Short mmCIF file of C-alpha atoms in Angstrom, two decimals:
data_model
loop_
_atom_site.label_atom_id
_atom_site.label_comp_id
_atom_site.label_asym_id
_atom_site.label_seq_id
_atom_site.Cartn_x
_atom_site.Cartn_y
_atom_site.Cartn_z
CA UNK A 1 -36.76 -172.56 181.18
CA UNK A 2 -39.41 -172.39 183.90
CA UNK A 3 -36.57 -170.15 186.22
CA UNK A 4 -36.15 -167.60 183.11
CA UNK A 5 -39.55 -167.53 182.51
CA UNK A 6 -40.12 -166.44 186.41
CA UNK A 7 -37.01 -164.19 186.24
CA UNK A 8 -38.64 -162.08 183.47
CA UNK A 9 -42.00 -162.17 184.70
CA UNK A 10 -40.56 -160.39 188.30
CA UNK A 11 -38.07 -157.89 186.45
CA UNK A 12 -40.93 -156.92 184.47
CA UNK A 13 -43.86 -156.44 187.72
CA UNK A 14 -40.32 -154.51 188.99
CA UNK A 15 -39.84 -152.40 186.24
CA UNK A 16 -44.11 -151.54 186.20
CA UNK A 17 -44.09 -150.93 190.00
CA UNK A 18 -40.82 -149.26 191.01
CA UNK A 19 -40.64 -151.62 193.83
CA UNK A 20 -40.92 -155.67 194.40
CA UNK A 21 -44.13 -156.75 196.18
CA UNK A 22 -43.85 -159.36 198.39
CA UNK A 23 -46.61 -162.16 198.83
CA UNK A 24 -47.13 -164.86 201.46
CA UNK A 25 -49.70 -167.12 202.23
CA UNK A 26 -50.15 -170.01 204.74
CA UNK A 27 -52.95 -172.00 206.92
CA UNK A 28 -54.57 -170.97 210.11
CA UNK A 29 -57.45 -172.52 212.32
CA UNK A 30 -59.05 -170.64 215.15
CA UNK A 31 -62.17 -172.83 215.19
CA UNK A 32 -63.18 -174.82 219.01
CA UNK A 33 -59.69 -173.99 221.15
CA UNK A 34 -57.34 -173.57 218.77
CA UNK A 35 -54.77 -170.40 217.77
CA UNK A 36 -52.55 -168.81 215.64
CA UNK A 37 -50.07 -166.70 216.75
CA UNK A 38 -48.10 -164.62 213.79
CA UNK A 39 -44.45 -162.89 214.24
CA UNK A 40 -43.54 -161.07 211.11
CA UNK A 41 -39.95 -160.29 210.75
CA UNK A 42 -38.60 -157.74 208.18
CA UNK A 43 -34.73 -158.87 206.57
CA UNK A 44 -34.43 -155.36 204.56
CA UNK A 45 -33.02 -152.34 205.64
CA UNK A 46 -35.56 -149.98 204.34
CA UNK A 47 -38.97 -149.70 205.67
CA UNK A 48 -41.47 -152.22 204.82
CA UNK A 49 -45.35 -151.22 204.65
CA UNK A 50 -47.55 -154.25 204.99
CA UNK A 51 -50.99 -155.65 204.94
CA UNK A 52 -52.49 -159.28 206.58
CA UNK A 53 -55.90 -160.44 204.89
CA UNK A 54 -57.62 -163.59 207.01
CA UNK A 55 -59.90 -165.68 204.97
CA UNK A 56 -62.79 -167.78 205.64
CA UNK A 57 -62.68 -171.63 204.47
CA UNK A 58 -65.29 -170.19 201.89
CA UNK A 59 -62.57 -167.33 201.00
CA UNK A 60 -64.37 -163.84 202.63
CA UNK A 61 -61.97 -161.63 204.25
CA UNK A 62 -62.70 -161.66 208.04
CA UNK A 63 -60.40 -159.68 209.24
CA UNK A 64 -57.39 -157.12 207.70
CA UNK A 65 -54.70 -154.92 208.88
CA UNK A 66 -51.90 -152.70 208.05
CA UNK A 67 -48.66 -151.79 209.31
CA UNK A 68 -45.08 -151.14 209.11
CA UNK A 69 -42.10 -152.35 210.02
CA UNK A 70 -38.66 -150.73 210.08
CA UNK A 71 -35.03 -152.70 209.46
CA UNK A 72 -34.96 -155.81 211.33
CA UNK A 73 -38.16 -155.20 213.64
CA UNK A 74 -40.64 -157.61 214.23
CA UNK A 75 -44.45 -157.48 214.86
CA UNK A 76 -46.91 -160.16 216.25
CA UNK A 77 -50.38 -161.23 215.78
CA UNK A 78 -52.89 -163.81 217.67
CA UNK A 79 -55.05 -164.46 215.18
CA UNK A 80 -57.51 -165.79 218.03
CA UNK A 81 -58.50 -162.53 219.75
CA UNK A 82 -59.06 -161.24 216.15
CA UNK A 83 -61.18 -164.06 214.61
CA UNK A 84 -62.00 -166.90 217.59
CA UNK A 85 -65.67 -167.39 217.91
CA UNK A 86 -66.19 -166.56 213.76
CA UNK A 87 -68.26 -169.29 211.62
CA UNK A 88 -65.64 -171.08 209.09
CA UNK A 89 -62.72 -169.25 210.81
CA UNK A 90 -59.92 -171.47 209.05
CA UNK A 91 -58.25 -170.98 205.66
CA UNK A 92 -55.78 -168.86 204.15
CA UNK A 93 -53.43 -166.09 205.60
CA UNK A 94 -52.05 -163.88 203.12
CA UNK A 95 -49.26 -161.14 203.71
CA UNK A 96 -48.34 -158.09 200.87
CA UNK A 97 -45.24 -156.38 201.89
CA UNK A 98 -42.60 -153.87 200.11
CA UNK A 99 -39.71 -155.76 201.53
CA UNK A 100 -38.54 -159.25 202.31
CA UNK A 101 -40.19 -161.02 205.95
CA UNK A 102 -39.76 -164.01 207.82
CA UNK A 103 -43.43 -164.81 209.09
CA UNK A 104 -42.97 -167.13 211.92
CA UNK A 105 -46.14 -169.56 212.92
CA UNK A 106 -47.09 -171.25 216.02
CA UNK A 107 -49.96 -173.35 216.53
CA UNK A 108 -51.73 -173.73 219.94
CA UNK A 109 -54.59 -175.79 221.32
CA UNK A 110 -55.97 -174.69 224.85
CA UNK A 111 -53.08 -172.16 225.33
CA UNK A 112 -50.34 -174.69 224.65
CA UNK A 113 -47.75 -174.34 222.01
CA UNK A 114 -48.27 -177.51 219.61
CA UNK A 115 -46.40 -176.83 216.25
CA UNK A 116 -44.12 -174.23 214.89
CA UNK A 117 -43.66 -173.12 211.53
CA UNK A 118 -41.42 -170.96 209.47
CA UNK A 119 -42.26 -169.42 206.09
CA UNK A 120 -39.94 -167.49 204.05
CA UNK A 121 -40.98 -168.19 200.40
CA UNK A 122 -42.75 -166.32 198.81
CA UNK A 123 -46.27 -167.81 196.88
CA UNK A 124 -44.82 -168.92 193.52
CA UNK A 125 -45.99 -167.50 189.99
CA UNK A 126 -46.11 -170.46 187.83
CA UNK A 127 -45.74 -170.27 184.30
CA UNK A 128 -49.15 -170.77 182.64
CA UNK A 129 -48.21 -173.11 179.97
CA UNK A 130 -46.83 -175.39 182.21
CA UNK A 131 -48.23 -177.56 184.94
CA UNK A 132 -46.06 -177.74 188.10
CA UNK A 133 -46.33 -179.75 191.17
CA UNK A 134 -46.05 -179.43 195.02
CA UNK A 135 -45.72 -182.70 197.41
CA UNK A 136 -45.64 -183.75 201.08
CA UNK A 137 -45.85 -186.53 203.09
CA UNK A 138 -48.62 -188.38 205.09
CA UNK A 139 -49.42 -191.11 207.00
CA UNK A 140 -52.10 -193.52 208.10
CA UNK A 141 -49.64 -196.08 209.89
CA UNK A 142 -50.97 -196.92 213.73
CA UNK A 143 -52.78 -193.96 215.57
CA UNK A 144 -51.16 -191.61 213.09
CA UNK A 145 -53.33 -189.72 211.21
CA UNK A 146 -53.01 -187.02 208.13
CA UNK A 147 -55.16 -184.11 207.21
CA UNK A 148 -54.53 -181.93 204.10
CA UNK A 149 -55.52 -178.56 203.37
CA UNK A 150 -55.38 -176.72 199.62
CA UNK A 151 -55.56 -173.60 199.92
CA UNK A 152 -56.14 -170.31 197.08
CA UNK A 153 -54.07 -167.35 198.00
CA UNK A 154 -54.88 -165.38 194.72
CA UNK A 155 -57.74 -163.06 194.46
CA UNK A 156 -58.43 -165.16 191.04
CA UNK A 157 -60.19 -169.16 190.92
CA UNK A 158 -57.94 -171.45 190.56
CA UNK A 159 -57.94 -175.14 190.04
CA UNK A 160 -55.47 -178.18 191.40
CA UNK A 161 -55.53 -181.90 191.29
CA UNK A 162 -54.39 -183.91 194.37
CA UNK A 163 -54.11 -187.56 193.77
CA UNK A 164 -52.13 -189.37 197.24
CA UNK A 165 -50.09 -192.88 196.91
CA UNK A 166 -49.21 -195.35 198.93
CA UNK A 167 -45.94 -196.25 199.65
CA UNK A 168 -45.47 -198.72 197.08
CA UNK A 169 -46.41 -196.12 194.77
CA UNK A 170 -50.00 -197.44 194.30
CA UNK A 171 -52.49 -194.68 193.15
CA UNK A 172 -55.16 -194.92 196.59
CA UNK A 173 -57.18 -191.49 196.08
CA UNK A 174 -57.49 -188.32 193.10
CA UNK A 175 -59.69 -185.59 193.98
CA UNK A 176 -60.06 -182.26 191.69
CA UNK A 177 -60.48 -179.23 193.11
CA UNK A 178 -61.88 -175.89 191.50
CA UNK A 179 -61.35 -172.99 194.17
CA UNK A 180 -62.47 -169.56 194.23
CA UNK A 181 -60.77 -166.50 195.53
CA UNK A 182 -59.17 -167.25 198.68
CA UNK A 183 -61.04 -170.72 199.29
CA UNK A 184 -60.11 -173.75 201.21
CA UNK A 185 -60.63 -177.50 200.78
CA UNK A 186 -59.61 -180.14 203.31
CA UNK A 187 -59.80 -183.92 203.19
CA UNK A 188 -59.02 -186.09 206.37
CA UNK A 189 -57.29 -189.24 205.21
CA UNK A 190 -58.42 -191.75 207.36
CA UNK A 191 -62.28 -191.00 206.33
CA UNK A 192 -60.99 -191.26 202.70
CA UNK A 193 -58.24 -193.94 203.10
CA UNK A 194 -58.27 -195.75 206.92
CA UNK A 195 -55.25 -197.05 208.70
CA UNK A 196 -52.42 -199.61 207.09
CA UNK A 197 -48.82 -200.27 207.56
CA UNK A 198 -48.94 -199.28 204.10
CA UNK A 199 -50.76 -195.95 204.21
CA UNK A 200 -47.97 -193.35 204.11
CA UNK A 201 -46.16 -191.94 201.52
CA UNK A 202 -46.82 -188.65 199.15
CA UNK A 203 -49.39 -186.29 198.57
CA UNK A 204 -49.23 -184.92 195.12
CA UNK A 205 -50.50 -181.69 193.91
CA UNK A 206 -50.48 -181.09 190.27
CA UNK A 207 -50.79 -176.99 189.49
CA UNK A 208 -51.47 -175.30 185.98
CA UNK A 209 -51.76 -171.22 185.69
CA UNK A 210 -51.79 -170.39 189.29
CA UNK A 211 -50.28 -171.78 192.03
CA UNK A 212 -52.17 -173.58 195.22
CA UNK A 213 -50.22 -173.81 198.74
CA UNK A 214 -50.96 -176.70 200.71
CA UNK A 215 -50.95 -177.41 204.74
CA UNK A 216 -51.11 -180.68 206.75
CA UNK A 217 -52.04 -181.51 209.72
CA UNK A 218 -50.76 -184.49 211.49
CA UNK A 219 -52.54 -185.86 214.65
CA UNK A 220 -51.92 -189.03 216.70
CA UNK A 221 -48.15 -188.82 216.97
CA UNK A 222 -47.02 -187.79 220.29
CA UNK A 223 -45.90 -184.34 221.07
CA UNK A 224 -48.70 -181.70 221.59
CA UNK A 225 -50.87 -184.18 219.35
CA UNK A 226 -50.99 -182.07 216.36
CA UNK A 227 -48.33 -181.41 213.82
CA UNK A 228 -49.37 -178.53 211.20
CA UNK A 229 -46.90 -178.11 208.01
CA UNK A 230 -47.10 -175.24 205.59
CA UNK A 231 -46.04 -176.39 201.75
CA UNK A 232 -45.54 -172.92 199.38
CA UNK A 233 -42.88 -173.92 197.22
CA UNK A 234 -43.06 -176.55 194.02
CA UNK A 235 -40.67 -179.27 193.33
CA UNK A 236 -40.97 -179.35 189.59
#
């Protein structure tokens, strides 16, 4: 039901605008010495007009830009030289195109690669007599820590639950959340939760009339020290 639903709703923004429209959205954070560096990638063989919109965490555009891309070219962006130094500089990236991209991501700290990042769904269009849900996975076990981000890539307020489990399936936090245009909310889990060899296990997001996206950011687990993970797409 919920795929027919979406099926109609796209033939029929198809049929309106003569064209698809394409819309992405996903996390950033230029704030003390960190970077985002963007490579948009066009799959179609037509060309592909484009726009980028950066948000504050409070949702006001900082920064935009428009371009092109032909078949199979690619474009980049540091998000750094365009928004590093900016009060509230973290949030929500979104991307309008006329065709299909691959937006690749990679997260830096000091210069040095930390986390990469590949998003090629689209933000979904729920149906709005239905809730739907989005997940992902933390943890609070040893020096590992989780951070999660909710994010509003609509130019309309929209509001999300987020309740987190342990992994015995024991209810351990619920926060609402009632976002405006292009806002962000994060909540660290070890200020909300601490450590255990218990603490790990889902992050639930429960949607109704228009969709959230959802990033994490995972810190005390080797590597460059910080994992970031975009979530677009709903499991149910």
């Amino acid at each position: 039901m919920r795929q027919v639903w979406v099926l109609g709703t796209l033939l029929v923004l198809v049929g309106v605008s003569g064209a698809a429209q394409y819309h992405y959205a996903f996390y950033y954070n230029t704030l003390g010495e960190r970077d985002l560096e963007i490579s948009l990638i066009s799959t179609v063989p037509d060309l592909s007009p484009y726009s980028i919109s950066v948000h504050d965490a409070y949702g006001r555009e900082i920064w935009t830009y428009s371009g092109e891309l032909g078949p199979g070219a690619a474009d980049v962006v540091s998000l750094r030289d365009r928004v590093g130094g900016i009060p509230y500089a973290w949030g929500v990236v979104t991307i309008d195109s006329s065709g299909r991209f691959l937006v690749g991501l990679e997260y830096s700290v000091r210069g040095v690669l930390v986390s990469t990042d590949t998003v090629t769904n689209e933000v979904p269009i729920l149906n709005p007599t239905e809730p739907f849900w989005l997940g992902a996975y933390y943890t609070q076990v040893g020096e590992a820590s989780t951070a999660y981000v909710v994010m509003n890539p609509w130019s309309e307020a929209v509001t999300c639950t987020v309740t987190v489990f342990s992994s015995l399936g024991k209810l351990l936090d619920e926060r609402s959340f009632s976002l405006a245009p292009f806002e962000s909310e994060d909540v660290g889990l070890t200020s909300a939760l601490g450590h255990g060899s218990l603490l790990w296990g889902l992050i639930n997001v429960r949607m109704e009339g228009r969709s959230v996206i959802l990033a994490l950011e995972y810190t005390g687990r080797g590597a460059g020290g910080l994992e970031v993970e975009n979530v677009t797409q709903y499991y149910y």
